[in-house]
Coordinates of C-alpha atoms and ligand atoms in Angstrom, one line a residue:
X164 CA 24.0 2.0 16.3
X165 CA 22.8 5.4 14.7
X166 CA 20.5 5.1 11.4
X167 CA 20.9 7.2 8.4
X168 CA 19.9 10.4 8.1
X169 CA 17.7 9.5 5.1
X170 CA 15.7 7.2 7.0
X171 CA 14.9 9.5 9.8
X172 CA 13.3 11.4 7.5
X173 CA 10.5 8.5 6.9
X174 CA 7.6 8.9 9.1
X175 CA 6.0 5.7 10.4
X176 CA 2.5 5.5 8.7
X177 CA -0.2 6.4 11.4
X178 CA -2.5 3.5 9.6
X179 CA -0.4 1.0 11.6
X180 CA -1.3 2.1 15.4
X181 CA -5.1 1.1 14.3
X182 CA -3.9 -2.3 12.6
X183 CA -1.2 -3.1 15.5
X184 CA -4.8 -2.4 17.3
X185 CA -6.7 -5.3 15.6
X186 CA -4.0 -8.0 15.4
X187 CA -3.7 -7.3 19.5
X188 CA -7.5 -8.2 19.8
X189 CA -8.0 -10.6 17.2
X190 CA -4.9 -12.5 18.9
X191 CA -7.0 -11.7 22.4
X192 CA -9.4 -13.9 20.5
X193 CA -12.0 -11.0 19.8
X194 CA -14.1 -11.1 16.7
X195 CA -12.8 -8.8 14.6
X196 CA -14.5 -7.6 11.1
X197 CA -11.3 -6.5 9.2
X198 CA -12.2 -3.6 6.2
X199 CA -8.1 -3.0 6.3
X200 CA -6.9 -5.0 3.5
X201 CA -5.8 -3.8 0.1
X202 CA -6.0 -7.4 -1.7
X203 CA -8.2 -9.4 -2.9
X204 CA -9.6 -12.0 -0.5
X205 CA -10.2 -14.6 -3.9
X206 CA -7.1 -16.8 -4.1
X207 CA -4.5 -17.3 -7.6
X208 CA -6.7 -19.0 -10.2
X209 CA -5.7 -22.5 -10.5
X210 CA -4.3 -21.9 -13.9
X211 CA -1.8 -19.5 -12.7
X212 CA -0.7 -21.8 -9.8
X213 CA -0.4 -24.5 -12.2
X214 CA 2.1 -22.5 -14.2
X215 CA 4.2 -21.9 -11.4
X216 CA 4.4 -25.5 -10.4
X217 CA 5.6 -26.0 -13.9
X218 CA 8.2 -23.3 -13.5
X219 CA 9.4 -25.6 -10.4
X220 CA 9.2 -28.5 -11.7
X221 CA 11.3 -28.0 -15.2
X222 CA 14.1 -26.3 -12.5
X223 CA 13.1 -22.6 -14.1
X224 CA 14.4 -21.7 -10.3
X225 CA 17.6 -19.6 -11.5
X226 CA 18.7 -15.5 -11.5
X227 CA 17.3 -14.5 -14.9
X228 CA 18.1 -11.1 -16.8
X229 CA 17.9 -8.2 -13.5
X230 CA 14.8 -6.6 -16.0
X231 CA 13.4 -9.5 -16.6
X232 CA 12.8 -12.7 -18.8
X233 CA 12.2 -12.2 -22.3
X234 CA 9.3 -14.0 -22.4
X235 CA 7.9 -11.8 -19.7
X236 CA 8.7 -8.7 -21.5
X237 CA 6.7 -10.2 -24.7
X238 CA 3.9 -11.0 -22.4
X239 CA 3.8 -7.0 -21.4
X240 CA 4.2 -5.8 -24.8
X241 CA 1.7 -7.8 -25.9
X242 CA -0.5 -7.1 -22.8
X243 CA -0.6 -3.7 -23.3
X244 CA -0.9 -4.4 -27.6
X245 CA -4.3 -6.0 -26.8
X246 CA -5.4 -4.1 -24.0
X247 CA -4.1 -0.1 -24.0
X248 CA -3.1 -0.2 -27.7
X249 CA 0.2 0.5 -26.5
X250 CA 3.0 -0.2 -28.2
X251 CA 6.0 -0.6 -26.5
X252 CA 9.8 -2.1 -27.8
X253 CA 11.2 -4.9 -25.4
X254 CA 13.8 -2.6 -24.6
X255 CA 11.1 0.0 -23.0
X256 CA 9.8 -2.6 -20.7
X257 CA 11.2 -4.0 -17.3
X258 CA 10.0 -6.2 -14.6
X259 CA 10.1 -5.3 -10.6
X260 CA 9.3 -7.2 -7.7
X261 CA 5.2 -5.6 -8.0
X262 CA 4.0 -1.9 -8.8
X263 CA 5.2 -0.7 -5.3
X264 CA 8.8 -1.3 -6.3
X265 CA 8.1 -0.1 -10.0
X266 CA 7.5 3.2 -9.0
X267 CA 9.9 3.0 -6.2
X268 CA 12.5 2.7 -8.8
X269 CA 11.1 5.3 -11.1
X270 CA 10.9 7.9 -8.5
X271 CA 14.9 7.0 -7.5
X272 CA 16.0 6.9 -10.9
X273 CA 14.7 10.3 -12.1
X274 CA 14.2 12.5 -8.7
X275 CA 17.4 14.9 -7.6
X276 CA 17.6 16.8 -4.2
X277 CA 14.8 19.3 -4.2
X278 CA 12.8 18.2 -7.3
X279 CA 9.1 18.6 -6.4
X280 CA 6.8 15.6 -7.2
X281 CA 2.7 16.5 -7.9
X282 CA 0.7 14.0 -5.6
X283 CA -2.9 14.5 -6.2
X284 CA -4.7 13.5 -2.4
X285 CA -6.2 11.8 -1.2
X286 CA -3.2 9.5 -2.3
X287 CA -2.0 5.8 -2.2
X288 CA 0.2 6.1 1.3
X289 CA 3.6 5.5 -0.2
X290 CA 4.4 7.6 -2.8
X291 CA 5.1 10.8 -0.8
X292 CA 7.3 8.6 1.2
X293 CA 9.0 7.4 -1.4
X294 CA 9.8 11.0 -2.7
X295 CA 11.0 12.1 0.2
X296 CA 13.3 8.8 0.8
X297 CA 14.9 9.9 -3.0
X298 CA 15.3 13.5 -1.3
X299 CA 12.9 15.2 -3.0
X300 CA 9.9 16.9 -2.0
X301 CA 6.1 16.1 -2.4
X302 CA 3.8 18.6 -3.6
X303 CA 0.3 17.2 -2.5
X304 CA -2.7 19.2 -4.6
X305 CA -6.2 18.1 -2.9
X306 CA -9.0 17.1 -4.4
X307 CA -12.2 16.4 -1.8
X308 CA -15.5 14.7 -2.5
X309 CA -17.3 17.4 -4.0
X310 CA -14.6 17.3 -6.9
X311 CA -14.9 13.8 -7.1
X312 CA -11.6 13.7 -5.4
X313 CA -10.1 14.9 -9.1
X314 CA -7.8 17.3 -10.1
X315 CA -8.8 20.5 -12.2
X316 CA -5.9 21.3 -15.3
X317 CA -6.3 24.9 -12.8
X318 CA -4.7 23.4 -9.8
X319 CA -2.4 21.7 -12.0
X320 CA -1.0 24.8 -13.2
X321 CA -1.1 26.9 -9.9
X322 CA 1.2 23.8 -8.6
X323 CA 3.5 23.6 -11.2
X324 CA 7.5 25.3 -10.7
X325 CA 10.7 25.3 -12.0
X326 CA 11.7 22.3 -9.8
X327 CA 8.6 20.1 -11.0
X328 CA 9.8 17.3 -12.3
X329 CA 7.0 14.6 -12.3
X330 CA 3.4 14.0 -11.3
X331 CA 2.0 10.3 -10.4
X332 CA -1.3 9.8 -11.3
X333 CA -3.1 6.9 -10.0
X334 CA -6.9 5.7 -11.6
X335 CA -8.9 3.9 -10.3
X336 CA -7.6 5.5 -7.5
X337 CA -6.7 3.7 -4.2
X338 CA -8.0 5.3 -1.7
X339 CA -11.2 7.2 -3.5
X340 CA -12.0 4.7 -6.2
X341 CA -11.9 7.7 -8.2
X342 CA -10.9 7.6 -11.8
X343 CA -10.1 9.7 -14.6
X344 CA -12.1 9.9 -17.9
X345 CA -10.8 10.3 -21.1
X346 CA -11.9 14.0 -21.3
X347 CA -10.6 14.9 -17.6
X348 CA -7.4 13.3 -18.9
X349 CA -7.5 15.6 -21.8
X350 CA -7.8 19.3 -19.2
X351 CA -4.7 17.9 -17.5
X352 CA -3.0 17.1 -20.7
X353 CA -3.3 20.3 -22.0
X354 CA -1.1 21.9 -19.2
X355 CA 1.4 18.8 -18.9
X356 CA 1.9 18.7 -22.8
X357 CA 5.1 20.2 -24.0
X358 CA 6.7 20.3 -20.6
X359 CA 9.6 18.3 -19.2
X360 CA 7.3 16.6 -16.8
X361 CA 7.7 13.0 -16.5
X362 CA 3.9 11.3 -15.8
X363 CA 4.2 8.4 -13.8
X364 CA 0.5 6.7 -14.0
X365 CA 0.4 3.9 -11.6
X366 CA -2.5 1.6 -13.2
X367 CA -3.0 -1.2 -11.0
X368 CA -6.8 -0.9 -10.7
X369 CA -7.1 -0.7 -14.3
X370 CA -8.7 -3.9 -15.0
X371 CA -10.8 -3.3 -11.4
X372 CA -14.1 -0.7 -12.8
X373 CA -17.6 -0.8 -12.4
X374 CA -20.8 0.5 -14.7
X375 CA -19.8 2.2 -17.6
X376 CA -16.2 3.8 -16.5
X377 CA -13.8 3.0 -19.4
X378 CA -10.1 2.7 -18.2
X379 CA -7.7 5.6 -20.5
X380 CA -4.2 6.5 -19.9
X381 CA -2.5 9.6 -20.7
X382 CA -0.2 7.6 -22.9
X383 CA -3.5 7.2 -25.0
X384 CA -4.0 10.7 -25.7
X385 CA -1.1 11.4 -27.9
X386 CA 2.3 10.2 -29.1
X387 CA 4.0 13.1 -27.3
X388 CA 2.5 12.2 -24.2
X389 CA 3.5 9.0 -24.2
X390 CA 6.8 9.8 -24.6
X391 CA 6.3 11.6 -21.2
X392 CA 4.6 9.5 -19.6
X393 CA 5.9 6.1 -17.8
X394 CA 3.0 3.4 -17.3
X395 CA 3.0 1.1 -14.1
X396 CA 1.2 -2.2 -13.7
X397 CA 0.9 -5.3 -12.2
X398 CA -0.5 -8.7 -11.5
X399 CA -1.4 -8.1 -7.7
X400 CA -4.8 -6.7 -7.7
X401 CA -6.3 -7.9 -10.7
X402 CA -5.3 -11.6 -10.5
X403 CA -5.3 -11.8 -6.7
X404 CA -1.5 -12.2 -7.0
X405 CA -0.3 -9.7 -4.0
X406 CA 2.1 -12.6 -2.6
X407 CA 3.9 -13.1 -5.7
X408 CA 5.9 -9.6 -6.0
X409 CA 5.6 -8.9 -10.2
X410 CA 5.0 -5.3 -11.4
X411 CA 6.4 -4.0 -14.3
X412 CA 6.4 -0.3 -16.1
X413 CA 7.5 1.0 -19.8
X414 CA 8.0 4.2 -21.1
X415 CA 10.9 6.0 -22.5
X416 CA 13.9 3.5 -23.0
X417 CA 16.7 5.7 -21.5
X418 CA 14.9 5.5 -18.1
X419 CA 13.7 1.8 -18.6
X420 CA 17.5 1.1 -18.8
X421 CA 18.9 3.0 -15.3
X422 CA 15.9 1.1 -13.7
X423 CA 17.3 -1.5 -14.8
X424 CA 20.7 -0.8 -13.5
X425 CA 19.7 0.2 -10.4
X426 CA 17.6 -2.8 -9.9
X427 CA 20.5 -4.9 -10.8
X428 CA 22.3 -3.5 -8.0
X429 CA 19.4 -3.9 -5.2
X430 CA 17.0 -6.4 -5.6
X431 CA 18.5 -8.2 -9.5
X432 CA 15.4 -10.0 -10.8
X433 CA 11.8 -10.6 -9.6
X434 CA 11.2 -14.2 -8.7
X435 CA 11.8 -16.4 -11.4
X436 CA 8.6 -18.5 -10.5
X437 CA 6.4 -15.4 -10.0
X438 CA 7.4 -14.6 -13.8
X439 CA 6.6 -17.7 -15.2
X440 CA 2.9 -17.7 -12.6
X441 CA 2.7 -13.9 -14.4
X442 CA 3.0 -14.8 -18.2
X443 CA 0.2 -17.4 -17.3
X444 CA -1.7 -14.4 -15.4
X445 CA -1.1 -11.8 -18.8
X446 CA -2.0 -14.3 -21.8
X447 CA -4.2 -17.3 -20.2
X448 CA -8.1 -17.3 -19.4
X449 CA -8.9 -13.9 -18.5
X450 CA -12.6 -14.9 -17.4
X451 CA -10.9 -15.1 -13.6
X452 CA -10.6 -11.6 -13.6
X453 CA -14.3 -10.9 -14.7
X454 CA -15.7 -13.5 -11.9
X455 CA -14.0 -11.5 -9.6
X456 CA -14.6 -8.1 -10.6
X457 CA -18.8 -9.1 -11.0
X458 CA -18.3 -10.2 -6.9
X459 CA -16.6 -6.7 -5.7
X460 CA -19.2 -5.0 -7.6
X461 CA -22.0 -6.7 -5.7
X462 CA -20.2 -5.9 -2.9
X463 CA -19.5 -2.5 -3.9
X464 CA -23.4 -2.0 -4.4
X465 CA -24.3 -3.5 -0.8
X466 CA -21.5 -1.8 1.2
X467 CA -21.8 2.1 -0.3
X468 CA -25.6 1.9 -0.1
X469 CA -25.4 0.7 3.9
X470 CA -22.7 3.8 4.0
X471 CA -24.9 6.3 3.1
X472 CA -27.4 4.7 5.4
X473 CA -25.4 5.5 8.8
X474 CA -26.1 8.9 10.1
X475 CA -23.3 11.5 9.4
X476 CA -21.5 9.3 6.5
X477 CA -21.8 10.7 2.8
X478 CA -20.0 7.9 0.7
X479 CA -18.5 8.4 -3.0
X480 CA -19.9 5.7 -5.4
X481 CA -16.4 4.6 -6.5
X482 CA -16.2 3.9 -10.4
X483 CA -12.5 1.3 -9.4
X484 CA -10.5 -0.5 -6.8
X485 CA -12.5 -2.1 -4.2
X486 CA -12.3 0.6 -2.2
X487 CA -15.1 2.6 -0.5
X488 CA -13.8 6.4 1.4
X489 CA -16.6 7.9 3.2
X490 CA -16.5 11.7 4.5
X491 CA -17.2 11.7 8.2
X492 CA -17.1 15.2 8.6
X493 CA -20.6 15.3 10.2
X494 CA -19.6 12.9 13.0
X495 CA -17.9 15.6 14.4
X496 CA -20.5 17.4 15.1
X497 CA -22.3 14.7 16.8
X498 CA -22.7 15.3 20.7
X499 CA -21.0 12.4 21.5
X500 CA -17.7 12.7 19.7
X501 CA -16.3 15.2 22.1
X502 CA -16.2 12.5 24.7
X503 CA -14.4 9.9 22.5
X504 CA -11.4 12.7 21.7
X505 CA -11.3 12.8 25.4
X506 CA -10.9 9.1 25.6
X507 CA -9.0 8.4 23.0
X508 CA -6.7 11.4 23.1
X509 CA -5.3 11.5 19.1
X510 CA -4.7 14.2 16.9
X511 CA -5.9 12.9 14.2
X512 CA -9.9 12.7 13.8
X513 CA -10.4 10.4 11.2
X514 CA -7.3 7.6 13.8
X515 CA -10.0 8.6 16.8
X516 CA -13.2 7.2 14.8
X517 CA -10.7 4.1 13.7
X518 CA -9.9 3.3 17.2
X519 CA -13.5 3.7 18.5
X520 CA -14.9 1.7 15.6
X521 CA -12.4 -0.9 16.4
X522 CA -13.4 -0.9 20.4
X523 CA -17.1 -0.1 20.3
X524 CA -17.7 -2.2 17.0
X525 CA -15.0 -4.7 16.6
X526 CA -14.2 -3.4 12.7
X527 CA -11.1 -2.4 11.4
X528 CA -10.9 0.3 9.0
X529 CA -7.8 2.6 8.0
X530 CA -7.6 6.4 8.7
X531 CA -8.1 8.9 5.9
X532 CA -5.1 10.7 7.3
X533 CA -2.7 8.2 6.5
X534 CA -3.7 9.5 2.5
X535 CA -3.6 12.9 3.2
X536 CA -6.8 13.4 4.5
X537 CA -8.3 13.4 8.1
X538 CA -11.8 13.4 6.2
X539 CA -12.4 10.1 5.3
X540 CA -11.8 6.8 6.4
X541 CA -10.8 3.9 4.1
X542 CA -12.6 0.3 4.1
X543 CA -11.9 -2.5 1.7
X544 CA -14.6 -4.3 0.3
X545 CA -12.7 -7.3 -0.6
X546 CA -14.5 -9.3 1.7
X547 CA -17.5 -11.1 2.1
X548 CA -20.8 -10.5 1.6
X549 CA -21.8 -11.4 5.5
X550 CA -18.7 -9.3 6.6
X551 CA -20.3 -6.4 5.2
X552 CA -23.4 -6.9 6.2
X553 CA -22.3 -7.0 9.9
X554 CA -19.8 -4.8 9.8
X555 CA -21.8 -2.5 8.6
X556 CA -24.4 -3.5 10.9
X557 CA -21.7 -2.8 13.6
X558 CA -20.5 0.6 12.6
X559 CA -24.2 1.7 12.4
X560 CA -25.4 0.9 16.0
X561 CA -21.8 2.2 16.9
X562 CA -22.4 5.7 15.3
X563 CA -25.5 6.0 16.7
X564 CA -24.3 5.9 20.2
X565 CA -22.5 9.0 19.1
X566 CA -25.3 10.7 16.9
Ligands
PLP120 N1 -0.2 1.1 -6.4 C1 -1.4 1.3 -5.7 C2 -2.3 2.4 -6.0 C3 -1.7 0.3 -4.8 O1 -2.9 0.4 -4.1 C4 -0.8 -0.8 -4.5 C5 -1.1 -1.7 -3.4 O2 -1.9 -1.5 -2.5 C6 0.3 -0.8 -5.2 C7 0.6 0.1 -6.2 C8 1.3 -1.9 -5.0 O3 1.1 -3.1 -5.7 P1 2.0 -4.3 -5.6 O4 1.4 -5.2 -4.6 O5 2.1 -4.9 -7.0 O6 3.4 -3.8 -5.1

């Protein structure tokens, strides 16, 4: 059977030889420290369970609207009433089955052949894929450490062409933990403003920030803008709902509508039960997602300071996610590291330090290259305390076999 031509055009993710790597040794019955996961390791609160057992129970188990329930879309509105100071109509929200599929759909409903997409990198793995599935082509603009992996308005400019037709912004960003202050926002708005780019800001960190960060969109900054700008979301990260498949996104009601159509004709609705579990989520106890953001930032604390410990690792104090993406630049120039290229024989530097890591120190941690950026690696700190501490512990004695 010969596959599409589209699809050959998707390039396997090279995160997945390190994590096919861990699940073969943790299956061999090693003790693996896993810093791979993008998900909270807290479970659903009780209260959004609860909801969902009530969805069950009163037989809310049927196809609702392809966009959505109503009562779902009010919960939105009113989410982002309260919490953006956002107003959106009904008819310029819809539902998807989580933020992954809400910019999916975005990026097929408003991306022709050859229409350039602005990625800033490092970058949350999927969305250049997803351009390039729509038949477009990503334009990745890097931002490194000593940037504090942001974007200046002047590279946004030198990047921007005829074809341009949108630019995702993601903050808190997944990988860096980077994010984007009000002002910053501004110096990009100023060269976005009054063009027909569409800004696609995929928020799901939003509600995930440390010290003194306050979370803005580019919606915020000006009617016009949001007018350009479509606004992704979900329930995944912030209540620990990654299982349950609701994102949502609102912006100009033209678009909403072909989403909607499109969706309709792929997926139709997200789960009926996940809806109900994500009104609970929106417009219950929101005290959940405070206990859980006061435990990654303890964790945040103890794992970037035991970074920055380990000889050759400079680590970004993240300011969202629960992400930590040290530079490892210096380990190349360790006398040992020549050896482990031998060994390990990989093109990529940052998928060589992954796989010794994972040998030498039994931790998993995800390549930077895999977001644009051999660089860095990736490790999630939503995990526990002791993990961290002998994880890190691990990686330490491991690097300094190389040092
Ligand atoms: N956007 C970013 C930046 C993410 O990190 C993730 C998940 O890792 C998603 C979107 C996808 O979220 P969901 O699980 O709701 O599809």
């Amino acid at each position: 059977m010969e596959v599409s031509d589209r699809i050959l055009k998707i390039k396997p993710s090279p995160t997945m030889a390190v994590t096919a790597k861990a699940t073969n040794l943790k299956a061999q019955g090693f003790d693996v420290i896993g810093f791979g996961s993008g998900e909270p390791d807290f479970d659903t609160p009780q209260n959004i369970k609860d909801a969902a057992i009530r969805a069950i129970e009163s037989g809310k188990t049927k196809y609702t609207p392809a966009g959505g329930m109503l009562e779902m879309k009010k919960a939105i509105a009113q989410k982002f009433s309260n919490e953006n100071n956002l107003s959106y109509e009904l008819s310029q929200i819809t539902v998807n089955c989580g933020g992954k599929h809400s910019v999916f759909n975005i990026i097929q409903c408003i991306v022709n052949d050859g229409d350039e997409v602005i990625i800033p990198a490092p970058y949350w793995v999927s969305y250049p894929a997803m351009v390039e599935i729509a038949g477009g082509i990503p334009v990745i603009i890097n931002a490194d450490m000593d940037q504090n992996f942001k974007i200046t308005p002047k590279q946004l400019k030198e990047n921007i062409t005829r074809r341009t037709k949108a630019i995702v912004l993601n903050s808190p960003s997944n990988p860096t933990g980077a994010g984007y202050t009000r002002k910053e926002l501004e110096g990009l708005a100023e060269v976005l403003e009054n063009t027909d780019i569409i800004i696609i800001t995929d928020d799901l960190y939003e509600h995930i920030i440390y010290d003194d960060f306050e979370f803005t969109n580019m919606a915020n900054l000006s009617q016009s803008l949001k007018k350009q700008t479509l606004v992704v979301n979900g329930v995944s990260k912030a209540y620990a709902m990654t299982g349950w498949r609701i994102g949502y996104l609102a912006g100009d009601e033209s678009i909403v509508k072909k989403i909607e159509t499109y969706q309709s004709q792929s997926t139709s609705n997200p789960t009926s039960i996940s809806q109900w579990a994500a009104i609970e989520a929106l417009t219950g106890d929101q005290t959940v997602v405070h206990n859980m953001v006061k435990a990654f930032d303890r964790r945040r604390k103890l794992i970037i300071g035991k970074l920055n410990e380990i000889p050759g690792m400079k680590c970004y104090n993240p300011v969202g996610t629960f992400y930590a993406f040290p530079d490892i630049t210096e380990i190349f120039k360790f006398k040992g590291w020549k050896k482990i290229c031998e060994k390990y024989d990989d093109k990529f530097n940052s998928s060589i330090l992954a796989t010794y890591l994972l040998e030498e120190a039994r931790t998993a941690v995800v390549p930077g290259i895999g977001f644009g950026d051999d660089k860095y690696f990736r490790m999630s700190f939503a995990t526990s305390d002791e993990n961290i501490e002998e994880g890190l512990k691990r990686i330490k004695a491991a690097i300094g076999k190389l040092v």
